[in-house]
Amino acid sequence: MILSTPIEKIPNVGLAYRKRLKKIGIKTIRDLLFHLPHRYEDFSNIIRISEIKLNEPCCIQGKILEINNSSTWKKRMTLTHAVVSDKTAAPEPKQGSVRGAAIKVVWFNQPYLVRVIKPGDWVCLAGRAVIGKEGLYLSNPTYEKIFRTTRPWRGSPLATPEAAGHKLQTTNLVHTGRIVPVYPETEGLSSRWLRFIIKPLLGSLKNTIPETLPERIRKKHNLLDLKIALWQVHFPDSIALAEKAKQRFSFEELFLIELLVIKERIKLTQKKAYQISLNLPLIKKFVASLSFKLTNTQRKSAWQILKDLEKPRPMNRLLEGDVGSGKTVVATMAALNVMKAGYQVGFMAPTEILTKQHFQEVSRFLRNFNLNIGLLTGKEDKFISKKLKNDTIEISRQKILEKTAKGEIDLLIGTHTLIQDKVKFKNLALVVLDEQHRFGVEQRAKLCKNQKKQEKIIPHLLSMTATPIPRTLALTIYGDLDLSLITELPKGRKKIITKVIKPKERKKIYNFIEKEVKKGRQAFVVCPRIEPPAASQENKLDQTNYIKSGGRLSWAEVKAVKEEYEKLSKTIFPNLKVEQLYGKMTPKEKEKIMKDFKDKKTDILISTSVIEVGIDVPNATIMMIEGTERFGLAQLHQFRGRVGRSKLQSFCFLFTDSPAKKTQQRLKALLDSEDGFKLAEKDLEIRGPGDFSGTRQWGIPDLVMSSLKDISLVEKTRQAAKEILEQDPALKKYPLLQKRVEELREKVHLE
Ligand code: ADP
Ligand code: MG
């Protein structure tokens, strides 16, 4: 067997398990071995039963004297009782004087154990002793059957078989008697099962695991050899070695990502782009035509972009700016410069609503500039023509495609439809991606694939995001990108008043909202889920989970959009117009609801997080968020940014029923800071990167995401990747590395 062997070929992995493994992306032996434990239990110290101490973790070995099931009808639970004794076990030399003893064991809800463990069996048990009515017992210990020999322990001077007793097994244990790996909890894949599968695999792969990292790099950064690291990460000899093994994997994964993006970047710098010279009078005219004054960082960003466009190499720039900081106008300026030089621009946004919003806003900015602007979405296709003097007309998709191919459309704005096969540009020179949360690499490639081959010209790329990405993450996923930052909001905006609301203040806030709405304002209500839970069973489970999770609220108790809609529209605000919006609605429904809200036909809009990206409703001044503990700080900050988009005073109310201290602390960060970047860093620090908004879809391994906390590791791996690529850009000398990079390319969506 080798690392790339599919899991189908692993002995003891049945169909059901294969399905469960595939569900979490494990397809090969490599994937399985790289499914790393997230913590360990140290059961390495095996003691005698007589040495067990109340409430302390322990690991003992002994013979099962009896084992039976009983059920408690009240709690509907099966209890498995057993008695285990080590009276006939051979004493270890250091514990020579310790006598054998017996102890009770109780397992909960595992009735099948009586079939697995029989009286007379020798077992190793690891867990904790607690006190019950009938004295000390081991509660739900991890068990493992062990072998015993009646051969005397060699060091024992009085070695007759009877006197020496049984020599027990202390090596080659999997679940007990050692430092035991605990894997991330996944339904149907217990740590026990994973250990059972992974251990023999490691054994059988012993000599066939080739090292991926070049020796030089491993030496320089003091990293464990792959074979050793795999053993030590799953079945460590010490916690320190497990850590060292993890370091190796963090380094490796991050290094591969860096290789991938830097390679991509090098390739790009060898490509040609249209050189578009800066038309200063045009830009001045544009700026003068605006109804507002640009902020300093808008100017600076625009300048950086316009300067990039003059270069013969494709631009690769990320424009980051908080919600409402005015990125669109900056992008429009660049687009204008490109279009007036005779080239085309493609502008892509993630949703229909946003696409239309951009179409309207950009056409408004450009109304005096005689340009043809097209809108291409899944549903409707519109077109603004200079000949028609800025009237918007609806034309067929076919017409839009034709005009784009002929170069008659200067700017085509659209959703994902833009990268479909049928869309062909004549001379696309700039691609703008709004809130794609993506790399942009593939989009750019797809957008220009249909241009004339002989030209081999790559469009410039401007990616915009309001999702504050921590620096480490940005550097990693975008490679050596250039960054422009808009760090200030337009003048005249008032600071949004943010408050954490206690349950008893709810009524007061409702009254306040009603008052504001009567003044003519509008409100958003964001809830974490769509429907209230159906089964009461789920409720019960959730309650126990609630206790286990230390106060993190269960889904069952979290506000649901539909439920909240019923409540607010019927009982709380019967006189106001309340609407609801969620992802599962058809685009048409969503569109209408958003439009009604923009047109002030609706007072209060209840929604899921679909409201998150870029919606602009300046008259909305209240953002009320339910179940705030469910969202990341950066995401909450995004919601907050939906209001405060005009000169009116805006409010953000954060509701939580979670008493957990951690929640309170997190929310406080939101009161203290308006800086999305700081909040993102804080998120990374508090919650870890697992649920960073939008990053799941990138397909970046979790290990990499968590390594991003470590800026020095990020820098080391970048440096290592650069060094190796400078000497060997195609990784010819490192075929294995090259292969892994290609595999990663498949996994990580470089879109
Ligand atoms: P975002 O960066 O969130 O995409 P937008 O580009 O949607 O922000 O801008 C938010 C609103 O602010 C828009 O209505 C835009 O016209 C307006 N705006 C942009 N720049 C300025 C400015 N310098 N002064 C005043 N309003 C501005
Ligand atoms: Mg925007």
mmCIF file with all atom_site columns, N, CA and C and ligand atoms in Angstrom, residues 292-295 298 322-329 361 365 490 493 616 645, ligand 1:
data_model
loop_
_atom_site.group_PDB
_atom_site.id
_atom_site.type_symbol
_atom_site.label_atom_id
_atom_site.label_alt_id
_atom_site.label_comp_id
_atom_site.label_asym_id
_atom_site.label_entity_id
_atom_site.label_seq_id
_atom_site.pdbx_PDB_ins_code
_atom_site.Cartn_x
_atom_site.Cartn_y
_atom_site.Cartn_z
_atom_site.occupancy
_atom_site.B_iso_or_equiv
_atom_site.pdbx_formal_charge
_atom_site.auth_seq_id
_atom_site.auth_comp_id
_atom_site.auth_asym_id
_atom_site.auth_atom_id
_atom_site.pdbx_PDB_model_num
ATOM   1  N N   . PHE A 1 292 ? -19.776 64.091 -4.302  1.00 0.00 ? 292 PHE A N   1
ATOM   2  C CA  . PHE A 1 292 ? -19.073 64.140 -3.016  1.00 0.00 ? 292 PHE A CA  1
ATOM   3  C C   . PHE A 1 292 ? -17.580 64.262 -3.259  1.00 0.00 ? 292 PHE A C   1
ATOM   4  N N   . LYS A 1 293 ? -16.874 64.531 -2.169  1.00 0.00 ? 293 LYS A N   1
ATOM   5  C CA  . LYS A 1 293 ? -15.424 64.654 -2.263  1.00 0.00 ? 293 LYS A CA  1
ATOM   6  C C   . LYS A 1 293 ? -14.804 63.308 -1.890  1.00 0.00 ? 293 LYS A C   1
ATOM   7  N N   . LEU A 1 294 ? -13.850 62.860 -2.663  1.00 0.00 ? 294 LEU A N   1
ATOM   8  C CA  . LEU A 1 294 ? -13.214 61.576 -2.363  1.00 0.00 ? 294 LEU A CA  1
ATOM   9  C C   . LEU A 1 294 ? -12.402 61.679 -1.074  1.00 0.00 ? 294 LEU A C   1
ATOM   10 N N   . THR A 1 295 ? -12.357 60.591 -0.332  1.00 0.00 ? 295 THR A N   1
ATOM   11 C CA  . THR A 1 295 ? -11.500 60.592 0.860   1.00 0.00 ? 295 THR A CA  1
ATOM   12 C C   . THR A 1 295 ? -10.049 60.419 0.411   1.00 0.00 ? 295 THR A C   1
ATOM   13 N N   . GLN A 1 298 ? -9.219  56.940 -0.647  1.00 0.00 ? 298 GLN A N   1
ATOM   14 C CA  . GLN A 1 298 ? -9.822  56.616 -1.951  1.00 0.00 ? 298 GLN A CA  1
ATOM   15 C C   . GLN A 1 298 ? -8.920  57.134 -3.068  1.00 0.00 ? 298 GLN A C   1
ATOM   16 N N   . ASP A 1 322 ? -13.378 48.978 4.473   1.00 0.00 ? 322 ASP A N   1
ATOM   17 C CA  . ASP A 1 322 ? -14.528 48.626 5.270   1.00 0.00 ? 322 ASP A CA  1
ATOM   18 C C   . ASP A 1 322 ? -15.824 48.875 4.504   1.00 0.00 ? 322 ASP A C   1
ATOM   19 N N   . VAL A 1 323 ? -16.871 48.253 4.974   1.00 0.00 ? 323 VAL A N   1
ATOM   20 C CA  . VAL A 1 323 ? -18.166 48.470 4.338   1.00 0.00 ? 323 VAL A CA  1
ATOM   21 C C   . VAL A 1 323 ? -18.489 49.960 4.322   1.00 0.00 ? 323 VAL A C   1
ATOM   22 N N   . GLY A 1 324 ? -18.952 50.437 3.190   1.00 0.00 ? 324 GLY A N   1
ATOM   23 C CA  . GLY A 1 324 ? -19.344 51.834 3.086   1.00 0.00 ? 324 GLY A CA  1
ATOM   24 C C   . GLY A 1 324 ? -18.189 52.779 2.852   1.00 0.00 ? 324 GLY A C   1
ATOM   25 N N   . SER A 1 325 ? -16.982 52.244 2.682   1.00 0.00 ? 325 SER A N   1
ATOM   26 C CA  . SER A 1 325 ? -15.836 53.137 2.517   1.00 0.00 ? 325 SER A CA  1
ATOM   27 C C   . SER A 1 325 ? -15.739 53.667 1.082   1.00 0.00 ? 325 SER A C   1
ATOM   28 N N   . GLY A 1 326 ? -16.554 53.132 0.187   1.00 0.00 ? 326 GLY A N   1
ATOM   29 C CA  . GLY A 1 326 ? -16.585 53.661 -1.166  1.00 0.00 ? 326 GLY A CA  1
ATOM   30 C C   . GLY A 1 326 ? -15.586 53.026 -2.110  1.00 0.00 ? 326 GLY A C   1
ATOM   31 N N   . LYS A 1 327 ? -15.641 51.737 -2.219  1.00 0.00 ? 327 LYS A N   1
ATOM   32 C CA  . LYS A 1 327 ? -14.725 51.048 -3.134  1.00 0.00 ? 327 LYS A CA  1
ATOM   33 C C   . LYS A 1 327 ? -15.215 51.131 -4.577  1.00 0.00 ? 327 LYS A C   1
ATOM   34 N N   . THR A 1 328 ? -16.544 51.111 -4.724  1.00 0.00 ? 328 THR A N   1
ATOM   35 C CA  . THR A 1 328 ? -17.088 51.061 -6.082  1.00 0.00 ? 328 THR A CA  1
ATOM   36 C C   . THR A 1 328 ? -16.637 52.255 -6.925  1.00 0.00 ? 328 THR A C   1
ATOM   37 N N   . VAL A 1 329 ? -16.631 53.404 -6.309  1.00 0.00 ? 329 VAL A N   1
ATOM   38 C CA  . VAL A 1 329 ? -16.288 54.597 -7.081  1.00 0.00 ? 329 VAL A CA  1
ATOM   39 C C   . VAL A 1 329 ? -14.818 54.544 -7.511  1.00 0.00 ? 329 VAL A C   1
ATOM   40 N N   . GLU A 1 361 ? -25.402 51.920 -9.718  1.00 0.00 ? 361 GLU A N   1
ATOM   41 C CA  . GLU A 1 361 ? -24.483 52.925 -9.186  1.00 0.00 ? 361 GLU A CA  1
ATOM   42 C C   . GLU A 1 361 ? -23.426 53.317 -10.219 1.00 0.00 ? 361 GLU A C   1
ATOM   43 N N   . PHE A 1 365 ? -22.596 56.940 -11.938 1.00 0.00 ? 365 PHE A N   1
ATOM   44 C CA  . PHE A 1 365 ? -21.287 57.609 -11.931 1.00 0.00 ? 365 PHE A CA  1
ATOM   45 C C   . PHE A 1 365 ? -20.838 57.957 -13.351 1.00 0.00 ? 365 PHE A C   1
ATOM   46 N N   . PRO A 1 490 ? -16.358 57.931 4.375   1.00 0.00 ? 490 PRO A N   1
ATOM   47 C CA  . PRO A 1 490 ? -16.660 59.274 3.883   1.00 0.00 ? 490 PRO A CA  1
ATOM   48 C C   . PRO A 1 490 ? -17.065 60.222 5.005   1.00 0.00 ? 490 PRO A C   1
ATOM   49 N N   . ARG A 1 493 ? -20.344 60.937 8.136   1.00 0.00 ? 493 ARG A N   1
ATOM   50 C CA  . ARG A 1 493 ? -21.019 59.766 8.696   1.00 0.00 ? 493 ARG A CA  1
ATOM   51 C C   . ARG A 1 493 ? -20.894 59.801 10.209  1.00 0.00 ? 493 ARG A C   1
ATOM   52 N N   . ASP A 1 616 ? -26.825 48.247 -0.020  1.00 0.00 ? 616 ASP A N   1
ATOM   53 C CA  . ASP A 1 616 ? -26.763 49.663 0.312   1.00 0.00 ? 616 ASP A CA  1
ATOM   54 C C   . ASP A 1 616 ? -28.162 50.262 0.443   1.00 0.00 ? 616 ASP A C   1
ATOM   55 N N   . ARG A 1 645 ? -24.929 54.354 6.701   1.00 0.00 ? 645 ARG A N   1
ATOM   56 C CA  . ARG A 1 645 ? -24.471 54.668 5.352   1.00 0.00 ? 645 ARG A CA  1
ATOM   57 C C   . ARG A 1 645 ? -25.005 56.002 4.861   1.00 0.00 ? 645 ARG A C   1
HETATM 58 P P1  . ADP B 2 .   ? -18.325 49.751 -0.302  1.00 0.00 ? 1   ADP B P1  1
HETATM 59 O O1  . ADP B 2 .   ? -16.895 50.074 -0.082  1.00 0.00 ? 1   ADP B O1  1
HETATM 60 O O2  . ADP B 2 .   ? -18.973 49.163 0.906   1.00 0.00 ? 1   ADP B O2  1
HETATM 61 O O3  . ADP B 2 .   ? -18.568 48.957 -1.541  1.00 0.00 ? 1   ADP B O3  1
HETATM 62 P P2  . ADP B 2 .   ? -19.781 51.709 -1.698  1.00 0.00 ? 1   ADP B P2  1
HETATM 63 O O4  . ADP B 2 .   ? -18.876 51.820 -2.826  1.00 0.00 ? 1   ADP B O4  1
HETATM 64 O O5  . ADP B 2 .   ? -21.051 50.945 -1.866  1.00 0.00 ? 1   ADP B O5  1
HETATM 65 O O6  . ADP B 2 .   ? -19.023 51.154 -0.446  1.00 0.00 ? 1   ADP B O6  1
HETATM 66 O O7  . ADP B 2 .   ? -20.114 53.163 -1.146  1.00 0.00 ? 1   ADP B O7  1
HETATM 67 C C1  . ADP B 2 .   ? -21.093 53.409 -0.179  1.00 0.00 ? 1   ADP B C1  1
HETATM 68 C C2  . ADP B 2 .   ? -21.846 54.676 -0.482  1.00 0.00 ? 1   ADP B C2  1
HETATM 69 O O8  . ADP B 2 .   ? -21.030 55.798 -0.223  1.00 0.00 ? 1   ADP B O8  1
HETATM 70 C C3  . ADP B 2 .   ? -22.267 54.766 -1.925  1.00 0.00 ? 1   ADP B C3  1
HETATM 71 O O9  . ADP B 2 .   ? -23.572 55.278 -1.969  1.00 0.00 ? 1   ADP B O9  1
HETATM 72 C C4  . ADP B 2 .   ? -21.251 55.736 -2.518  1.00 0.00 ? 1   ADP B C4  1
HETATM 73 O O10 . ADP B 2 .   ? -21.788 56.453 -3.607  1.00 0.00 ? 1   ADP B O10 1
HETATM 74 C C5  . ADP B 2 .   ? -20.957 56.654 -1.361  1.00 0.00 ? 1   ADP B C5  1
HETATM 75 N N1  . ADP B 2 .   ? -19.625 57.241 -1.359  1.00 0.00 ? 1   ADP B N1  1
HETATM 76 C C6  . ADP B 2 .   ? -18.489 56.707 -1.872  1.00 0.00 ? 1   ADP B C6  1
HETATM 77 N N2  . ADP B 2 .   ? -17.438 57.511 -1.640  1.00 0.00 ? 1   ADP B N2  1
HETATM 78 C C7  . ADP B 2 .   ? -17.914 58.601 -0.975  1.00 0.00 ? 1   ADP B C7  1
HETATM 79 C C8  . ADP B 2 .   ? -17.327 59.772 -0.455  1.00 0.00 ? 1   ADP B C8  1
HETATM 80 N N3  . ADP B 2 .   ? -16.011 60.003 -0.562  1.00 0.00 ? 1   ADP B N3  1
HETATM 81 N N4  . ADP B 2 .   ? -18.132 60.646 0.169   1.00 0.00 ? 1   ADP B N4  1
HETATM 82 C C9  . ADP B 2 .   ? -19.446 60.420 0.306   1.00 0.00 ? 1   ADP B C9  1
HETATM 83 N N5  . ADP B 2 .   ? -20.081 59.327 -0.166  1.00 0.00 ? 1   ADP B N5  1
HETATM 84 C C10 . ADP B 2 .   ? -19.322 58.408 -0.791  1.00 0.00 ? 1   ADP B C10 1
#
